């Protein structure tokens, strides 16, 4: 008599708990940084609830992304799926789109750096000013 | 974004992967980078909105009530 619904193997459960702990830890760090900057203290329950909400939100995101990719008959989730995920908020959507462009530019530049045999390097200098700012945001 | 702490891409990747129902589903580097950013924003938004709400009442020690207040709108925005 094995009940499959409750029979998630121990290994998977352990991984899940570790991931949750990792998420909690980062949430705590981000919360503390922001609270310190604003000169307030968040109660433990607030941080725990935010972490729990984020975890739940991750599940929602994962399920949505999976469906989007499947709908497009793909097995790999790409940036377009993420953009679709942010459709509810125009600002968020714009921001993510911007990040995506920055990411692509950055990637192109590292490619250029790896292969310096490009004939014309004129256009390369134009976009660098923007890139630096985006980079520092990402870190 | 604000502050120095961010989620690690590897963590985000593993969290998402274990939620996928189909284990053949993968996520590419581009999407992963954006998802990581999205989660950073989500947490920051949650914290900052809570603080903003508490500051209206001039609270420096913030109890759970303020997060409860901003939670519905937060979930609608993401």
Short mmCIF file of C-alpha atoms in Angstrom, two decimals:
data_model
loop_
_atom_site.label_atom_id
_atom_site.label_comp_id
_atom_site.label_asym_id
_atom_site.label_seq_id
_atom_site.Cartn_x
_atom_site.Cartn_y
_atom_site.Cartn_z
CA UNK A 1 0.00 0.00 0.00
CA UNK A 2 2.02 2.94 -1.20
CA UNK A 3 0.44 6.31 -1.44
CA UNK A 4 2.19 8.13 -4.24
CA UNK A 5 1.06 11.61 -3.33
CA UNK A 6 2.84 11.49 0.00
CA UNK A 7 5.66 9.36 -1.18
CA UNK A 8 8.00 12.07 -2.40
CA UNK A 9 11.34 10.46 -1.79
CA UNK A 10 13.44 11.71 1.05
CA UNK A 11 16.15 12.87 -1.27
CA UNK A 12 13.86 15.21 -3.14
CA UNK A 13 12.42 16.53 0.09
CA UNK A 14 15.88 17.23 1.39
CA UNK A 15 16.84 19.12 -1.77
CA UNK A 16 13.66 21.11 -1.54
CA UNK A 17 14.36 22.07 2.03
CA UNK A 18 17.87 23.13 1.20
CA UNK A 19 16.64 25.29 -1.64
CA UNK A 20 14.06 26.85 0.61
CA UNK A 21 16.74 27.58 3.15
CA UNK A 22 18.87 29.21 0.47
CA UNK A 23 15.95 31.35 -0.62
CA UNK A 24 15.22 32.30 2.98
CA UNK A 25 18.83 33.27 3.55
CA UNK A 26 19.00 35.56 0.53
CA UNK A 27 15.63 37.08 1.41
CA UNK A 28 16.89 37.80 4.89
CA UNK A 29 20.01 39.47 3.57
CA UNK A 30 18.14 41.63 1.07
CA UNK A 31 15.57 42.57 3.74
CA UNK A 32 18.22 43.55 6.24
CA UNK A 33 20.06 45.68 3.71
CA UNK A 34 16.92 47.55 2.72
CA UNK A 35 15.70 47.90 6.29
CA UNK A 36 19.04 49.29 7.38
CA UNK A 37 19.01 51.84 4.58
CA UNK A 38 15.53 52.95 5.62
CA UNK A 39 16.42 52.85 9.32
CA UNK A 40 13.74 50.43 10.37
CA UNK A 41 13.69 46.87 11.63
CA UNK A 42 11.52 44.16 10.17
CA UNK A 43 10.13 41.56 12.51
CA UNK A 44 11.13 37.96 11.91
CA UNK A 45 7.67 37.05 10.80
CA UNK A 46 7.79 39.66 8.06
CA UNK A 47 10.98 38.21 6.61
CA UNK A 48 9.68 34.65 6.96
CA UNK A 49 6.44 35.56 5.26
CA UNK A 50 8.21 37.30 2.43
CA UNK A 51 10.42 34.25 1.91
CA UNK A 52 7.40 31.97 2.00
CA UNK A 53 5.54 34.18 -0.47
CA UNK A 54 8.55 34.24 -2.76
CA UNK A 55 8.73 30.46 -2.63
CA UNK A 56 5.07 30.21 -3.59
CA UNK A 57 5.61 32.76 -6.31
CA UNK A 58 8.49 30.68 -7.67
CA UNK A 59 6.14 27.75 -8.03
CA UNK A 60 3.67 29.92 -9.88
CA UNK A 61 6.43 31.26 -12.13
CA UNK A 62 7.78 27.79 -12.83
CA UNK A 63 4.39 26.42 -13.78
CA UNK A 64 3.62 29.38 -16.00
CA UNK A 65 7.00 29.25 -17.72
CA UNK A 66 6.61 25.55 -18.35
CA UNK A 67 3.21 26.10 -19.93
CA UNK A 68 4.40 29.01 -22.06
CA UNK A 69 7.28 26.96 -23.43
CA UNK A 70 5.03 24.00 -24.08
CA UNK A 71 2.51 26.20 -25.80
CA UNK A 72 5.24 27.34 -28.16
CA UNK A 73 6.18 23.68 -28.65
CA UNK A 74 9.58 24.17 -27.07
CA UNK A 75 11.26 22.21 -24.30
CA UNK A 76 13.57 25.07 -23.34
CA UNK A 77 12.33 28.18 -21.61
CA UNK A 78 13.68 31.34 -23.21
CA UNK A 79 13.62 35.07 -22.56
CA UNK A 80 10.32 35.54 -24.37
CA UNK A 81 8.61 33.28 -21.85
CA UNK A 82 9.93 35.42 -19.03
CA UNK A 83 8.70 38.55 -20.75
CA UNK A 84 5.28 36.98 -21.08
CA UNK A 85 5.40 36.23 -17.37
CA UNK A 86 5.72 39.94 -16.60
CA UNK A 87 2.78 40.96 -18.79
CA UNK A 88 0.66 42.16 -15.85
CA UNK A 89 2.80 45.14 -15.05
CA UNK A 90 3.84 47.43 -17.86
CA UNK A 91 6.78 48.87 -15.96
CA UNK A 92 8.08 45.49 -14.97
CA UNK A 93 7.70 44.30 -18.52
CA UNK A 94 9.68 47.25 -19.84
CA UNK A 95 12.36 46.76 -17.23
CA UNK A 96 12.77 43.08 -18.02
CA UNK A 97 12.87 43.84 -21.74
CA UNK A 98 15.60 46.40 -21.09
CA UNK A 99 17.56 43.90 -19.06
CA UNK A 100 17.23 41.43 -21.86
CA UNK A 101 18.63 43.89 -24.38
CA UNK A 102 21.48 44.73 -22.04
CA UNK A 103 22.17 41.05 -21.60
CA UNK A 104 22.29 40.49 -25.35
CA UNK A 105 24.60 43.44 -25.89
CA UNK A 106 26.88 42.26 -23.15
CA UNK A 107 27.00 38.83 -24.67
CA UNK A 108 27.80 40.25 -28.05
CA UNK A 109 30.62 42.26 -26.61
CA UNK A 110 32.22 39.29 -24.89
CA UNK A 111 31.98 37.49 -28.19
CA UNK A 112 33.77 40.35 -29.88
CA UNK A 113 36.40 40.31 -27.18
CA UNK A 114 36.97 36.63 -27.70
CA UNK A 115 37.19 37.01 -31.46
CA UNK A 116 38.96 40.29 -32.09
CA UNK A 117 39.14 39.61 -35.82
CA UNK A 118 36.11 41.79 -36.63
CA UNK A 119 36.97 44.13 -39.49
CA UNK A 120 35.17 47.21 -38.28
CA UNK A 121 35.29 48.08 -34.61
CA UNK A 122 33.72 51.48 -35.09
CA UNK A 123 30.30 50.66 -33.70
CA UNK A 124 31.66 48.88 -30.66
CA UNK A 125 32.52 52.06 -28.81
CA UNK A 126 29.09 53.63 -29.12
CA UNK A 127 27.22 51.36 -26.72
CA UNK A 128 29.84 50.89 -24.04
CA UNK A 129 28.79 53.86 -21.94
CA UNK A 130 25.39 52.33 -21.41
CA UNK A 131 26.71 48.91 -20.73
CA UNK A 132 28.84 49.81 -17.78
CA UNK A 133 25.84 51.14 -15.92
CA UNK A 134 23.78 48.07 -16.64
CA UNK A 135 26.63 45.88 -15.49
CA UNK A 136 26.92 47.47 -12.12
CA UNK A 137 23.20 47.04 -11.63
CA UNK A 138 23.40 43.37 -12.26
CA UNK A 139 26.03 42.67 -9.63
CA UNK B 1 19.28 46.78 -7.95
CA UNK B 2 19.54 48.20 -4.49
CA UNK B 3 22.15 46.87 -2.13
CA UNK B 4 24.68 44.19 -2.85
CA UNK B 5 22.82 40.98 -2.19
CA UNK B 6 21.21 39.13 -5.01
CA UNK B 7 19.96 35.66 -5.67
CA UNK B 8 22.39 33.23 -7.21
CA UNK B 9 21.48 32.00 -10.64
CA UNK B 10 22.26 28.45 -9.67
CA UNK B 11 19.79 28.61 -6.79
CA UNK B 12 17.07 30.08 -8.94
CA UNK B 13 17.71 27.45 -11.57
CA UNK B 14 17.37 24.60 -9.09
CA UNK B 15 14.27 26.04 -7.49
CA UNK B 16 12.56 26.36 -10.86
CA UNK B 17 13.69 22.95 -12.04
CA UNK B 18 12.23 21.12 -9.09
CA UNK B 19 8.86 22.78 -9.69
CA UNK B 20 8.62 21.71 -13.32
CA UNK B 21 6.24 18.85 -13.82
CA UNK B 22 8.00 17.68 -16.95
CA UNK B 23 11.64 16.94 -16.16
CA UNK B 24 12.64 17.43 -19.79
CA UNK B 25 11.93 21.14 -19.54
CA UNK B 26 15.05 23.27 -19.43
CA UNK B 27 15.77 26.95 -19.06
CA UNK B 28 18.35 28.82 -21.10
CA UNK B 29 20.95 31.18 -19.71
CA UNK B 30 19.20 34.29 -20.95
CA UNK B 31 15.90 33.39 -19.31
CA UNK B 32 17.63 32.35 -16.12
CA UNK B 33 19.39 35.69 -15.84
CA UNK B 34 16.06 37.47 -16.26
CA UNK B 35 14.29 35.22 -13.77
CA UNK B 36 16.99 35.92 -11.20
CA UNK B 37 16.49 39.61 -11.74
CA UNK B 38 12.74 39.17 -11.43
CA UNK B 39 13.07 37.44 -8.07
CA UNK B 40 15.42 40.14 -6.81
CA UNK B 41 12.80 42.69 -7.75
CA UNK B 42 10.02 40.68 -6.17
CA UNK B 43 11.74 40.48 -2.79
CA UNK B 44 12.84 44.11 -2.88
CA UNK B 45 9.34 45.21 -3.76
CA UNK B 46 7.87 43.16 -0.93
CA UNK B 47 10.28 44.69 1.57
CA UNK B 48 10.07 48.26 0.33
CA UNK B 49 6.28 48.29 0.12
CA UNK B 50 6.07 46.91 3.65
CA UNK B 51 8.43 49.60 4.92
CA UNK B 52 6.52 52.32 3.08
CA UNK B 53 3.25 51.15 4.59
CA UNK B 54 4.75 51.08 8.09
CA UNK B 55 6.29 54.53 7.68
CA UNK B 56 2.82 55.95 7.18
CA UNK B 57 2.19 55.04 10.82
CA UNK B 58 5.69 56.12 11.86
CA UNK B 59 6.60 52.58 12.82
CA UNK B 60 10.27 51.68 13.16
CA UNK B 61 9.66 48.15 14.39
CA UNK B 62 7.64 46.59 11.66
CA UNK B 63 5.21 43.81 12.58
CA UNK B 64 3.62 41.37 10.21
CA UNK B 65 0.42 43.42 9.78
CA UNK B 66 2.07 45.76 7.30
CA UNK B 67 3.17 42.97 5.06
CA UNK B 68 -0.34 41.54 5.18
CA UNK B 69 -1.62 44.90 4.00
CA UNK B 70 0.56 45.09 0.91
CA UNK B 71 0.44 41.40 0.01
CA UNK B 72 -2.70 41.35 -2.19
CA UNK B 73 -1.51 44.14 -4.48
CA UNK B 74 1.98 42.64 -4.60
CA UNK B 75 0.61 39.35 -5.85
CA UNK B 76 -1.51 41.12 -8.42
CA UNK B 77 1.51 42.95 -9.77
CA UNK B 78 3.55 39.81 -10.37
#
